[in-house]
Structures are given as C-alpha cells and as structure tokens.
Short mmCIF file of C-alpha atoms in Angstrom, two decimals:
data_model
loop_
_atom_site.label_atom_id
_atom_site.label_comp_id
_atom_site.label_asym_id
_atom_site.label_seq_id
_atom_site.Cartn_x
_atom_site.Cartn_y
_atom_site.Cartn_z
CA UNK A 46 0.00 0.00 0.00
CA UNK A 47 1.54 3.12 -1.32
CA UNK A 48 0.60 6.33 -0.18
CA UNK A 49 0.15 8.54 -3.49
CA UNK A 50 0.28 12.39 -2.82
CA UNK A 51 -1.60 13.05 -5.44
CA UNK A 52 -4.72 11.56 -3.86
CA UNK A 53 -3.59 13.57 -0.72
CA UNK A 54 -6.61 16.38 0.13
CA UNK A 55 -5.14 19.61 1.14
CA UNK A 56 -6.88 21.30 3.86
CA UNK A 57 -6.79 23.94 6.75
CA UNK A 58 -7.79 22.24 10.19
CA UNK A 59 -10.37 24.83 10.72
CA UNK A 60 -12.29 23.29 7.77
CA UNK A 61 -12.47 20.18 9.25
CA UNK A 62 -13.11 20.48 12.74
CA UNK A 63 -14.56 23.26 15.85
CA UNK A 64 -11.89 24.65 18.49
CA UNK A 65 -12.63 25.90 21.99
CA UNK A 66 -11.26 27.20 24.59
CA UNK A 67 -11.04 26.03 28.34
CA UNK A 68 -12.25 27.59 30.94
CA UNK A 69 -10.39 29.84 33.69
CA UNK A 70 -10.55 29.65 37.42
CA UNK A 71 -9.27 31.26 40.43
CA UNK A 72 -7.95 29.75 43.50
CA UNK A 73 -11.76 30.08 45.24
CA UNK A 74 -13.01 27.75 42.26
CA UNK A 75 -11.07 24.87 43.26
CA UNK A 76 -12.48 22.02 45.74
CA UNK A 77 -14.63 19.07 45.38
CA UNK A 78 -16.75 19.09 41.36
CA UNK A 79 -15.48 18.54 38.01
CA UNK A 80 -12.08 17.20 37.13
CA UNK A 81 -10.01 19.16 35.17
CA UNK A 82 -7.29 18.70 32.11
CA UNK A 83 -4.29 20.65 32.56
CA UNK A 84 -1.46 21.10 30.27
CA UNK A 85 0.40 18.60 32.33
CA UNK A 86 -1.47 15.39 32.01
CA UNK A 87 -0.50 16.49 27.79
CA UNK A 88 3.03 15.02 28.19
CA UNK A 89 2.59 10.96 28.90
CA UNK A 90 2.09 9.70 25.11
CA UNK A 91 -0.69 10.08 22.54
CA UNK A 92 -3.42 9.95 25.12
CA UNK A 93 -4.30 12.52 27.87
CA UNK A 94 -3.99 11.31 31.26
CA UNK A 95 -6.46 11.63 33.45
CA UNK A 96 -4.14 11.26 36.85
CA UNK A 97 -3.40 13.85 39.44
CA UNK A 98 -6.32 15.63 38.10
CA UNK A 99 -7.32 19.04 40.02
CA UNK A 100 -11.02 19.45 40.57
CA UNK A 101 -13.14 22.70 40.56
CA UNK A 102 -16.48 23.66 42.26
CA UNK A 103 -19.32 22.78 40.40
CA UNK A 104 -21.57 25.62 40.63
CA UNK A 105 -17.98 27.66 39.64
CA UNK A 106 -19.12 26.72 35.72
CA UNK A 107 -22.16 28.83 33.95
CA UNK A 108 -22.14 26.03 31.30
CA UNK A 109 -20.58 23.35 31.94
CA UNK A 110 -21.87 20.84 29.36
CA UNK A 111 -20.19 23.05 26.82
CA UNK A 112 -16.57 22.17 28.24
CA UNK A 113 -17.78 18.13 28.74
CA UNK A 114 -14.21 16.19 27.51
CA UNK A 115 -15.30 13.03 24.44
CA UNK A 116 -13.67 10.11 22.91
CA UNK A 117 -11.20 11.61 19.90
CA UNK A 118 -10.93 15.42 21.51
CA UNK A 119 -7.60 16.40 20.56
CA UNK A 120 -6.01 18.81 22.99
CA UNK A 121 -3.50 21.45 22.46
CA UNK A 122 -1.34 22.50 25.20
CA UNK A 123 -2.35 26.83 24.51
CA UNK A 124 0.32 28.27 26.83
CA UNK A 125 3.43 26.95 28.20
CA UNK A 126 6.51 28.36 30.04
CA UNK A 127 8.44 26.50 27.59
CA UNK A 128 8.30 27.07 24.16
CA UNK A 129 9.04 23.53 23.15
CA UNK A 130 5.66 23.03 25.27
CA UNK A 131 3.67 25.03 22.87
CA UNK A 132 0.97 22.61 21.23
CA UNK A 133 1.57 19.67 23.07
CA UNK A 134 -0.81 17.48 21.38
CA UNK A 135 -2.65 14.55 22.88
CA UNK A 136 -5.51 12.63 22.08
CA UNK A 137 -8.85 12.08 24.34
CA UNK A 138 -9.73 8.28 24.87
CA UNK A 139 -12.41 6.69 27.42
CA UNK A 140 -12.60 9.91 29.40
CA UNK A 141 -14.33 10.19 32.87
CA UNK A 142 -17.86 11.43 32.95
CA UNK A 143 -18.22 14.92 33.39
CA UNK A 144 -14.66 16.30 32.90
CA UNK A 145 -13.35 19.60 31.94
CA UNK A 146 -10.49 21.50 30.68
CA UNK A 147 -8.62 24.35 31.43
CA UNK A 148 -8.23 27.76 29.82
CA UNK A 149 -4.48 26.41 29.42
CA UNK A 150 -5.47 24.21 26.88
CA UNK A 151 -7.23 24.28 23.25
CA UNK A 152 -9.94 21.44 21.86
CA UNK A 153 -10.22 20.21 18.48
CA UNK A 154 -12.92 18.28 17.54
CA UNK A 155 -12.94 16.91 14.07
CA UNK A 156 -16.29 17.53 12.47
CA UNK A 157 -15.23 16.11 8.59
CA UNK A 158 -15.33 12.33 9.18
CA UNK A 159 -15.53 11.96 5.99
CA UNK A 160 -12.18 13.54 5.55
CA UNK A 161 -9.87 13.31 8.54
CA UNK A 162 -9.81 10.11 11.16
CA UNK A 163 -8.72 11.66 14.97
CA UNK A 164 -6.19 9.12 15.35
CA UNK A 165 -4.08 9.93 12.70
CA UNK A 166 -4.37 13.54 12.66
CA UNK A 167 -3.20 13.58 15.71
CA UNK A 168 -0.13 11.11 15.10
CA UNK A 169 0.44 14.17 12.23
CA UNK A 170 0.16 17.11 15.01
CA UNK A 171 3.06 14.73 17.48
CA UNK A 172 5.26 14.96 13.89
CA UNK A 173 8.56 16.29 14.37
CA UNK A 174 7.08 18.83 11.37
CA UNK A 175 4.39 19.92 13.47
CA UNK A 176 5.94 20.28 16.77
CA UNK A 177 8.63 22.63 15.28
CA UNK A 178 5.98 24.63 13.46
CA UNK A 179 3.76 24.99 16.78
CA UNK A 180 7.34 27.05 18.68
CA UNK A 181 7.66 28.63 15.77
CA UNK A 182 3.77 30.51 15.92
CA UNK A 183 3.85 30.48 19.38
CA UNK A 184 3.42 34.22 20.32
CA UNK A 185 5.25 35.31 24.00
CA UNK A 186 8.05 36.14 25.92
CA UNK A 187 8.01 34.35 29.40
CA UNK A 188 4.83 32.57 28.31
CA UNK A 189 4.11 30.97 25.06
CA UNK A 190 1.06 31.02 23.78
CA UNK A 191 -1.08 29.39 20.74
CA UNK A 192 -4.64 30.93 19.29
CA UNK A 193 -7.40 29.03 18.03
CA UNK A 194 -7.00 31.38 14.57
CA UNK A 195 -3.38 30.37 14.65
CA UNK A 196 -4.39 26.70 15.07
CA UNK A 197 -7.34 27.06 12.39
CA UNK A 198 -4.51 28.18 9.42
CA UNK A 199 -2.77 25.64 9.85
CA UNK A 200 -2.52 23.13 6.90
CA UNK A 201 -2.31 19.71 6.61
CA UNK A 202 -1.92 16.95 3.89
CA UNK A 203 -4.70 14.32 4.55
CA UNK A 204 -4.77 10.76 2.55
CA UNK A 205 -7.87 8.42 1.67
CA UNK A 206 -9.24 7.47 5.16
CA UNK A 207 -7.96 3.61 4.56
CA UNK A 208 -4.38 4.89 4.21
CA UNK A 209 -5.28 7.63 7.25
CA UNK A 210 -6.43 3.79 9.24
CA UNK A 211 -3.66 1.62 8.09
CA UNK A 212 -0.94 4.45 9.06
CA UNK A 213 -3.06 5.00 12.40
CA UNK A 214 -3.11 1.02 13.21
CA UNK A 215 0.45 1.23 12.37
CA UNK A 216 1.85 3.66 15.25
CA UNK A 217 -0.79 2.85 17.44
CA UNK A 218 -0.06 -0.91 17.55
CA UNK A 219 3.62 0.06 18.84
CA UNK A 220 2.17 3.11 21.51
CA UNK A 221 -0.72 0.17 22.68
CA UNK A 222 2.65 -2.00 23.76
CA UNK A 223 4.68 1.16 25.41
CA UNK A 224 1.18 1.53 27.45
CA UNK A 225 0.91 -1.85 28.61
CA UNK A 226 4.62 -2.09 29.35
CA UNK A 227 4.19 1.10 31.31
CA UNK A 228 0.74 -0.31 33.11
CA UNK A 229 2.87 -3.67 33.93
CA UNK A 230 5.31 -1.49 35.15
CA UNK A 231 2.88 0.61 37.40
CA UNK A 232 1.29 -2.59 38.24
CA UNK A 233 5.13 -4.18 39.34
CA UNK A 234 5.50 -0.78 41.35
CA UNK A 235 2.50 -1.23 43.35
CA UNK A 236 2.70 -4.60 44.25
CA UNK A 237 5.99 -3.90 46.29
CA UNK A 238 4.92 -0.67 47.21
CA UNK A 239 1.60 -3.11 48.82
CA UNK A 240 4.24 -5.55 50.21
CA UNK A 241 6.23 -3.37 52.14
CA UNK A 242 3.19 -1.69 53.65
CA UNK A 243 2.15 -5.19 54.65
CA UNK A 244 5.65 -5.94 55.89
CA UNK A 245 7.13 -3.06 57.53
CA UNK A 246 3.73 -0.56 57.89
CA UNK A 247 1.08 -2.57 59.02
CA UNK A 248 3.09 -5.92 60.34
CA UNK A 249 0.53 -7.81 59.11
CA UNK A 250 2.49 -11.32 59.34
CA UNK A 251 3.62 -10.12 62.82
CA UNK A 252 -0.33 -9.42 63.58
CA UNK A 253 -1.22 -12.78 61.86
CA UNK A 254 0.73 -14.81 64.08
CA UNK A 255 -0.03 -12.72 67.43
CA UNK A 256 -3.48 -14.12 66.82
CA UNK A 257 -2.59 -17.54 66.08
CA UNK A 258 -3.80 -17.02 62.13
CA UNK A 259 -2.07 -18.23 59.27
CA UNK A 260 0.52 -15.34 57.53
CA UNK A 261 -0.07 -16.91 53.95
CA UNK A 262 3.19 -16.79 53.84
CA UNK A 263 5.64 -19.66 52.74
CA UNK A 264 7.00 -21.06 55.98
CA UNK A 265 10.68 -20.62 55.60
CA UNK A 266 9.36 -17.35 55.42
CA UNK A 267 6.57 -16.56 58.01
CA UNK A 268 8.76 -18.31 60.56
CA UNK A 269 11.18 -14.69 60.00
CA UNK A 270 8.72 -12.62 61.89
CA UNK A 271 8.12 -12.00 65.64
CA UNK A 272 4.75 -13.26 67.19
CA UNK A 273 4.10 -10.64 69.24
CA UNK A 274 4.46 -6.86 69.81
CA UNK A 275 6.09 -4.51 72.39
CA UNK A 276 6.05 -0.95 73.09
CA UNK A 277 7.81 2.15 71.36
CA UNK A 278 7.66 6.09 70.59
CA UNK A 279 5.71 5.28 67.11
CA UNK A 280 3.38 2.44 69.17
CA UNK A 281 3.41 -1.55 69.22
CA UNK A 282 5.98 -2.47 66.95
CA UNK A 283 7.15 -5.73 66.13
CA UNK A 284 8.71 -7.89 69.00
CA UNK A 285 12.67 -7.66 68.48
CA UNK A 286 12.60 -5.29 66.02
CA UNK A 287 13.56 -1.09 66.90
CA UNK A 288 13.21 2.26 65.72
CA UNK A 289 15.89 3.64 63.79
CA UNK A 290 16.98 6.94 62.16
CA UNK A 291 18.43 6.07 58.62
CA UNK A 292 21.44 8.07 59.37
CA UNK A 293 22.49 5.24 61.77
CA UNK A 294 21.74 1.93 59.14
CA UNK A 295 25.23 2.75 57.21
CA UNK A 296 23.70 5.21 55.15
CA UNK A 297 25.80 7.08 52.32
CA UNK A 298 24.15 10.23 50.63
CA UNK A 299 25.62 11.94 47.67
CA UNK A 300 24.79 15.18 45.78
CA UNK A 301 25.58 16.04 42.37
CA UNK A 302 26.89 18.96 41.04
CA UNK A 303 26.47 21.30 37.49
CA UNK A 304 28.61 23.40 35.41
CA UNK A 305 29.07 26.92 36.60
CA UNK A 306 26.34 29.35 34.97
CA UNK A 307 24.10 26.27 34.92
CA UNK A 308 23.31 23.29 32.08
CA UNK A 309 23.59 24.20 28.75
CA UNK A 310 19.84 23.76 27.31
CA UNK A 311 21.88 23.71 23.74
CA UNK A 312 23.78 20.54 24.17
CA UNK A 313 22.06 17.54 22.18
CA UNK A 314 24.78 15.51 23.59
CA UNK A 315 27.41 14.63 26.15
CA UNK A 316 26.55 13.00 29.94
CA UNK A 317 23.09 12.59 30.70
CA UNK A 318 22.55 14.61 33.84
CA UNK A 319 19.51 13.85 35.96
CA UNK A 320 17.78 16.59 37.83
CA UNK A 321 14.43 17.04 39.67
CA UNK A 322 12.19 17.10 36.69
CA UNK A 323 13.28 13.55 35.95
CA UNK A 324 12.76 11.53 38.88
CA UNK A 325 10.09 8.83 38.61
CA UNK A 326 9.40 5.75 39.28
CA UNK A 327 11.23 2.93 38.97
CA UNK A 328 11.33 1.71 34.85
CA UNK A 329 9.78 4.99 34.31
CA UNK A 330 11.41 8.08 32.58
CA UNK A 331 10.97 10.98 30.31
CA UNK A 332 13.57 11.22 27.94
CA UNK A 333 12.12 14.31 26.20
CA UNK A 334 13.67 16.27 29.35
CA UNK A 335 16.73 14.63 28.99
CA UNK A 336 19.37 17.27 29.69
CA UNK A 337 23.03 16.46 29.64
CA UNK A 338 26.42 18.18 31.11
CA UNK A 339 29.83 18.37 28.57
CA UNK A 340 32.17 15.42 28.77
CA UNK A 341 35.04 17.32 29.67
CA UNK A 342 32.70 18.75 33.19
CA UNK A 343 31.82 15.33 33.61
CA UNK A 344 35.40 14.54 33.88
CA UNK A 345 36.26 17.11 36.31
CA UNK A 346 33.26 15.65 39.12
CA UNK A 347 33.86 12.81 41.31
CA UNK A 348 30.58 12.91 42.71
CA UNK A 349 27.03 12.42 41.51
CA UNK A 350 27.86 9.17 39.54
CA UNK A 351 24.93 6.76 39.35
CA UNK A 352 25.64 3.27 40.54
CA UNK A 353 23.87 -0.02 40.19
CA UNK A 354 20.19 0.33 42.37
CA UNK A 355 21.64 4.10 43.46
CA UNK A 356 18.31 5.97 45.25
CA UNK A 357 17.73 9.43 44.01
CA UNK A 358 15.61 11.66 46.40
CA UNK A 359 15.04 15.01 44.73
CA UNK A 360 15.61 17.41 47.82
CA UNK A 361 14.65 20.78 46.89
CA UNK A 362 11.05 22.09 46.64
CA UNK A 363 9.91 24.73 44.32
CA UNK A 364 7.11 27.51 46.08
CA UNK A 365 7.30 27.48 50.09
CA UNK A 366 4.43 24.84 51.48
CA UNK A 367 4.59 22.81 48.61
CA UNK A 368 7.84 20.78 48.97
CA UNK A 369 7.03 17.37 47.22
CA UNK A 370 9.48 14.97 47.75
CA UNK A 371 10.01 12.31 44.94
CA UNK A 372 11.97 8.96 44.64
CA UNK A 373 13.57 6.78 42.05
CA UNK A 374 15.59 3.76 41.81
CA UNK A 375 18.20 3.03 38.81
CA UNK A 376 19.56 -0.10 37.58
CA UNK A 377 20.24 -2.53 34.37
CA UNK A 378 21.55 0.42 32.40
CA UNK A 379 18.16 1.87 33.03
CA UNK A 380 17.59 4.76 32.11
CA UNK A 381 21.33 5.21 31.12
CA UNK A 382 24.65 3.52 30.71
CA UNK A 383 26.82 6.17 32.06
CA UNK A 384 24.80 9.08 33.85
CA UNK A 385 25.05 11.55 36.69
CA UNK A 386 22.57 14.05 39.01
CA UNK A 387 22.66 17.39 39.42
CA UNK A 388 22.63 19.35 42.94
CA UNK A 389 19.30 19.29 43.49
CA UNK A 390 19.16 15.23 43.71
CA UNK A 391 20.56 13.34 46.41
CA UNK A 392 21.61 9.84 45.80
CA UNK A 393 21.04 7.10 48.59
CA UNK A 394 23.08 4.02 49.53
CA UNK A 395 23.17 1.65 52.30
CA UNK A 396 24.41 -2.06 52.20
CA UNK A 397 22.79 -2.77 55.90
CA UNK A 398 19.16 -1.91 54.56
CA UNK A 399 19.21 -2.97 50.91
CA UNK A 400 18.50 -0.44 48.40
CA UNK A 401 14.80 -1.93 47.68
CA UNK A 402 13.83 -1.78 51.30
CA UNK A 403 15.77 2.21 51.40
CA UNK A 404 13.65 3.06 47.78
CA UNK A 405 10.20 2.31 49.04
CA UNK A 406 11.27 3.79 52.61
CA UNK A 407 11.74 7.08 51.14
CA UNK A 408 8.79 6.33 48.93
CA UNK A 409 6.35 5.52 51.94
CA UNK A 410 4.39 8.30 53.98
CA UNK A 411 5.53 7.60 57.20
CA UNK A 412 9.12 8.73 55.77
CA UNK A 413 7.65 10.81 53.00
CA UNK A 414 5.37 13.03 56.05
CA UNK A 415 8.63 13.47 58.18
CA UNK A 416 10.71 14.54 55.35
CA UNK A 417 8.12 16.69 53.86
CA UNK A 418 7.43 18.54 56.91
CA UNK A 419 11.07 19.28 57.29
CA UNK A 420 11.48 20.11 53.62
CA UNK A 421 9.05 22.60 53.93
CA UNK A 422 9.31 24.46 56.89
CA UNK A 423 12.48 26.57 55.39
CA UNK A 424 10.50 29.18 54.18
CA UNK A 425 11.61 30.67 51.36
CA UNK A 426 13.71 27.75 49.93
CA UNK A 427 12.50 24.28 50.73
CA UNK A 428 14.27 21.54 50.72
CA UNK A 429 16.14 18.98 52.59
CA UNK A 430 19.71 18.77 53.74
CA UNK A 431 21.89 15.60 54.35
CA UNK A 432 21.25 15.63 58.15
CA UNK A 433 17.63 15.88 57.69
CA UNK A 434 17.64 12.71 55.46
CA UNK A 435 19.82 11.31 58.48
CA UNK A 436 16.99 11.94 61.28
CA UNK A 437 14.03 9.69 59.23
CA UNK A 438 12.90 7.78 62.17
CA UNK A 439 11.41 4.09 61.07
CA UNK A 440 10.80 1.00 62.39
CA UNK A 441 14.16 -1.65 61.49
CA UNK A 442 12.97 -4.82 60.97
CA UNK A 443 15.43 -8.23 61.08
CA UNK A 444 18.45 -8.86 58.84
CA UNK A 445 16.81 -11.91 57.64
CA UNK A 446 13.41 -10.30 56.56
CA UNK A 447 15.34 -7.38 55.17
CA UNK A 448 17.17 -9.98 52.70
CA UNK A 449 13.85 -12.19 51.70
CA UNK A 450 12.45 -8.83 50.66
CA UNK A 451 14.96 -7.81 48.52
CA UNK A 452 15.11 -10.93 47.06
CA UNK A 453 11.47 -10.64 45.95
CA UNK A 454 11.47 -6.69 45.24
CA UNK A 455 14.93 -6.63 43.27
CA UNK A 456 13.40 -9.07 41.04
CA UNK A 457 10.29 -6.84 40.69
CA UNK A 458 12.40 -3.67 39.97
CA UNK A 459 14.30 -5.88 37.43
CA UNK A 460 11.46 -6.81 35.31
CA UNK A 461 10.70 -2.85 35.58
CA UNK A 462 13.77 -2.09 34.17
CA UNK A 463 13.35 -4.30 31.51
CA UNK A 464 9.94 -2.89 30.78
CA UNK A 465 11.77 0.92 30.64
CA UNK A 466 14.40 -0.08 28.02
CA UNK A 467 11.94 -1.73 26.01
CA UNK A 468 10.10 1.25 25.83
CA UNK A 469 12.67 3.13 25.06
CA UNK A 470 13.57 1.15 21.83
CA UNK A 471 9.79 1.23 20.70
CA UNK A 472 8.99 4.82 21.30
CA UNK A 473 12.50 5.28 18.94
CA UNK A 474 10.96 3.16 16.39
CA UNK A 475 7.89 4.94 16.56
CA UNK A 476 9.09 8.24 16.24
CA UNK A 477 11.19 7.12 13.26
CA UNK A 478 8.59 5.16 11.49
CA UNK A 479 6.20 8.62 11.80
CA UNK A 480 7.52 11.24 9.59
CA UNK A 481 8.25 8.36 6.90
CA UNK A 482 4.83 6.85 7.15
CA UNK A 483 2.79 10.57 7.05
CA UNK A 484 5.05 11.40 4.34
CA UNK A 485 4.68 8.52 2.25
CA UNK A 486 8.39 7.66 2.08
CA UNK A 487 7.73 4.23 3.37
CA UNK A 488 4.71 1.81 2.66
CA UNK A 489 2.11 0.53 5.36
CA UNK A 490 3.57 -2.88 4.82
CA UNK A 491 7.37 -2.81 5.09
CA UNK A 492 6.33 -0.80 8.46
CA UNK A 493 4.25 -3.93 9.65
CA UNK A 494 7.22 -6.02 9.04
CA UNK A 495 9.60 -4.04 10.82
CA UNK A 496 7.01 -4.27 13.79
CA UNK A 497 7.16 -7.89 13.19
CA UNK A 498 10.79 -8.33 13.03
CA UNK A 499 11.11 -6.31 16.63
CA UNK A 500 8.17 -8.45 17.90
CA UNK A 501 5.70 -6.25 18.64
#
C-alpha cells in the first residue's frame, strides 16, 4: 500500500473540525466538582492522562456541558513556560464522565469524518514537522502562547481514510505496547509498594501470628517474623525489632553537582545529567527532558555518579508549602549507561538496609510526612539537607526479613527495568517510522514487518 500524494486532500484544520477554549478559574473555584485537564497530564504519550487531576467547584461553571471532555478530543497544550511546550498534542480516549479542561489548553474536535480520522491527525500534530511549526507561531516572551485562529490556518496533507487507518493502526499498535509495558510497570510498582506496607507498615504477618492465624506466607518465610508486639515512641511495633533513624543503618548520601552558569539547554549531547524534573518511578522516565552536562565537566566531578540500584531523592522544593518529595531507583543500564545528578538530587546508599527496602522507605508516607514537613518548613527555599535525610525515624525490621524482601522486590524492579528499556527502543521506532509513514516515504507494509521483526 503506497501512499500517493496526489490523492492527498489539502486542507486547513479549521475546515475540518470546531476549536474551543477552556475555561479559567481562580484559586476560590477549586475544591470538590469537576475534574479538570491541565497542560500537564499532555506530556505521557498520545493519550491525555487523566491522573493527578485538580477538581473545581461545580456551581464555579455557567455552562458546563459546553466544556464536557469526548472520545477523539484532541487537545492542544495553549500556553506553556516553555516554548518547546507550545501545542503539546494529545488525544482524548475513554474519558471520565463529566470532565473539563482548562483555559491552558485548546480542543479540536474533528467535524469532517468523511475527511480526517482523529487518530491519525493527531499522530500528524506529534510529527517532528508539526511540533517545530507549533514554537515557531507560538506568540510570547516568558509565556508561550497558541490561538485558536493560529491553530485554524494551519494546513495539513490528509490521505484516503484507509491509508489515514492503516498508518493509524500502524503507530498505534507500537504506543498500545509502550502503554501496557508502562501499566505492567505501574502494576510491578505497586505490588511492592503493597508488600512493604504489609511488611514493615502494618506488620501484618507479625499481627497474623499474634493471633494464632495463618501469615499466607511460605514457611521458611513466616517463621522470620516476631509473634508478638512490644512498646515504642511510634506504638506496638514488632517484637525484636527497633526504631531507627536512617542516618544510623550505614547510610551514604551523595549530591551532584552542574557546570558553573548552569546546564547548557543547547547541548544535544554529552553525559546525561539527571535533575528534579526527571525523577520517577522505577522503569519509568521521560527522555524528552533529557538534559546532559559536557564530557570534559563530567570529567572534572567525582561525585554524583549513578551506581547499580543508586536511590535518588530530589531534595529541593519549588514555592514554600509545597515541597514534594520524589523517589527513584536506577539499575540494568536503566535509564542510562553512564549518567550523573545534578545538585538538586541526592543519591542514597546503604548495604545494611538494601536499596529496595531504602527506595520504598523514602517512597512511603511515614518517611515521605517526616521529610516533607522538614522540607518545607524553610521558608523561602524548601528543601532537605543531608542531616535531615539522616533523622528519618522508622521501624528496622530483622536482617533476615530485610534480605527475603529484597530478594522478591529486586526481582520486581528488574522486570521494571526491563519494561523501561523496552520502551525506550519502541517509542524510537515509533518516532522514526512517523515522519516516513505521514510522508509517504515508506509503505504501510514494510512498516508492519519491521514491527514484526522487533516483535511487537
């Protein structure tokens, strides 16, 4: 199946589709009601995501229905502090009832079925063509902004729906396996997250065998925990086990370091550097805010190199009251070979705890509250020095359970690696197979047997 241009129709997108804009709100308008699309939730792949939503007041919206989020919306990002975030494009799919969007963003709604198939046009607004022309039209200084008559002029090179399907299928059979490699991986993330709650939050084996009911654990394993409970600062706590601060479990914190006058935004190359905006989950990472530090700098630090199963705690906070702390774990070559952090990341090591048992520590909210409350009682500048990281007070279970659960986690955060360079490999053959495909340069086919031949 080859794509002809001359059977291509040339059209505006205001000919075949409506545009609207979001509503605004104040800081009153915000509380329990409708949730709202922000530019943010533009960013995680072809579809919007509809986590970490804010919510606004219902009565706060005169007509409401009017702003009502459907199946194939495609959303433009309308202002951005970045200019490579002008038009960030994403596409609307199973939406929750009743949800909004912000004056922040732009919706396009194609009304020409006949001539244009939401899937693909959007796949042609994420082209590398597109993206450049949406900085380019962006109109601002500090903030960059687009215009629905901006948006409307824009043209765009539309073939017969079957080749507009075919291309679609294409793309979107590789972004359906990125998705469910990045569920699994959510999935793998909560079920240790769930285990050490179990373990080390709740005690439930400890509580299980207190009242003489089976742990559902294997034996060689239930037999690890303590049958009964005793007294401490935090309450009962497991029999045998004691509260500790992490500064005194062998504990090694590290900071990273950038060139003077900052990173150099320019450099397309060099040593990955890994700063706040970049710490995520484990498996998970965006490298579209990949930013990287020369070789010769690189050379010149000592500290701030990423090891095998390092911890990174970002430690600074942005606006004063809202320090949010967040955690990763590295590993495999995951998300890089060779790599560093910058200053505002510390990373965490400690041989007595295991670095699964120290990653979902820092990721839990009895660690998370203490840390955050320290973090953000600076004032002006929160954040988190090395002592403060020191005093977390938890509760230190046995050697023994500390190495069964590391032997189950590590293999957890394994497969999640896995999952994360996977990805990586099949968002590069998407975004390669793209341009060629809208273009015409390479035929429907050869694509599907390129798919094949990587095994998607």
């Amino acid at each position: 199946m080859v794509l002809n241009p001359d059977q291509n129709v040339e059209v505006k997108l205001g000919q075949i589709g409506d545009f609207r804009n979001g509503a605004n709100f104040s800081k009153k308008d915000f509380g329990d009601g409708y949730g709202v699309v922000n530019v943010k939730q533009l960013f995680r792949g072809r579809f919007a995501c509809f986590q970490d939503l804010d919510q606004v007041i219902c009565s706060s919206i005169a007509k409401p229905e009017s702003l009502f989020l459907k199946d194939n919306d495609i959303l433009f990002a309308r202002s951005s502090v970045k200019r490579e975030g002008s038009g960030q494009v994403a596409i609307v799919r199973r939406p929750p009832k009743d949800l909004i969007f912000s004056g922040f963003i732009i919706r396009y709604r194609v009304s020409d079925a006949d001539t244009a198939i939401p899937e693909y046009l959007n796949y042609v607004l994420r082209s590398p063509e597109y993206r450049e022309l949406f900085q380019r039209i962006a109109n601002g200084t500090t903030i960059f902004n687009l215009s629905q008559d901006a948006l409307a002029d824009i043209d765009v090179s539309l073939p017969p729906l079957a080749h507009q399907k075919a291309i679609a299928h294409v793309l979107g059979t590789l972004d359906d396996k990125i998705e469910l490699n990045r569920k699994t991986n959510e999935t793998l993330e909560g079920i240790a997250k769930a285990l050490f709650k179990s373990w080390f939050v709740d005690f439930d084996p400890v509580r299980a065998k207190a009242e003489g009911r089976s742990t559902g654990l294997p034996d060689e394993i239930s037999k690890l925990f303590p049958d009964s409970f005793e007294e401490s600062e935090l309450g009962e706590i497991p029999s045998g086990w004691s509260l500790a601060e992490a500064g005194d479990c062998s504990l090694e914190i590290e900071s990273g370091k950038r060139p003077k006058g900052g990173i150099n935004k320019g450099l397309a190359s060099g040593v990955p550097s890994v700063g706040a905006e970049s710490v995520d989950a484990a498996g998970l990472f965006d490298f579209g805010k990949t930013k990287y530090v020369s070789d010769e700098f690189a050379s010149s630090v000592t500290k701030g190199w990423v090891r095998e199963l390092d911890v990174a705690l970002y430690k600074d906070g942005g606006k004063p009251g809202e320090f949010k702390p967040r955690v990763a774990i590295y590993g495999s070559d995951f998300p890089f070979r060779r790599f560093m952090v910058n200053e505002h990341v510390f990373l965490l090591r400690s041989v007595e705890l295991g670095q699964s048992f120290l990653y979902q520590l820092f990721g839990s909210d009895l660690v998370r509250e203490q840390i955050i409350h320290m973090g953000s009682s600076k004032g002006a500048q929160p954040g988190l020095n090395q002592q403060e990281v020191r005093s977390s007070v938890f509760v230190k279970p046995a050697q023994s359970v500390l190495k069964v659960f590391a032997e189950v986690t590590e293999a957890l955060t394994a497969r999640q690696f896995h999952l994360g360079k996977q990805n990586l490999l099949l968002e590069q053959l998407r975004d390669a197979l793209l341009p060629r495909l809208i273009s015409g340069e390479l035929r429907v086919p050869d694509a599907e047997k390129m798919l094949e031949e990587a095994g998607v």
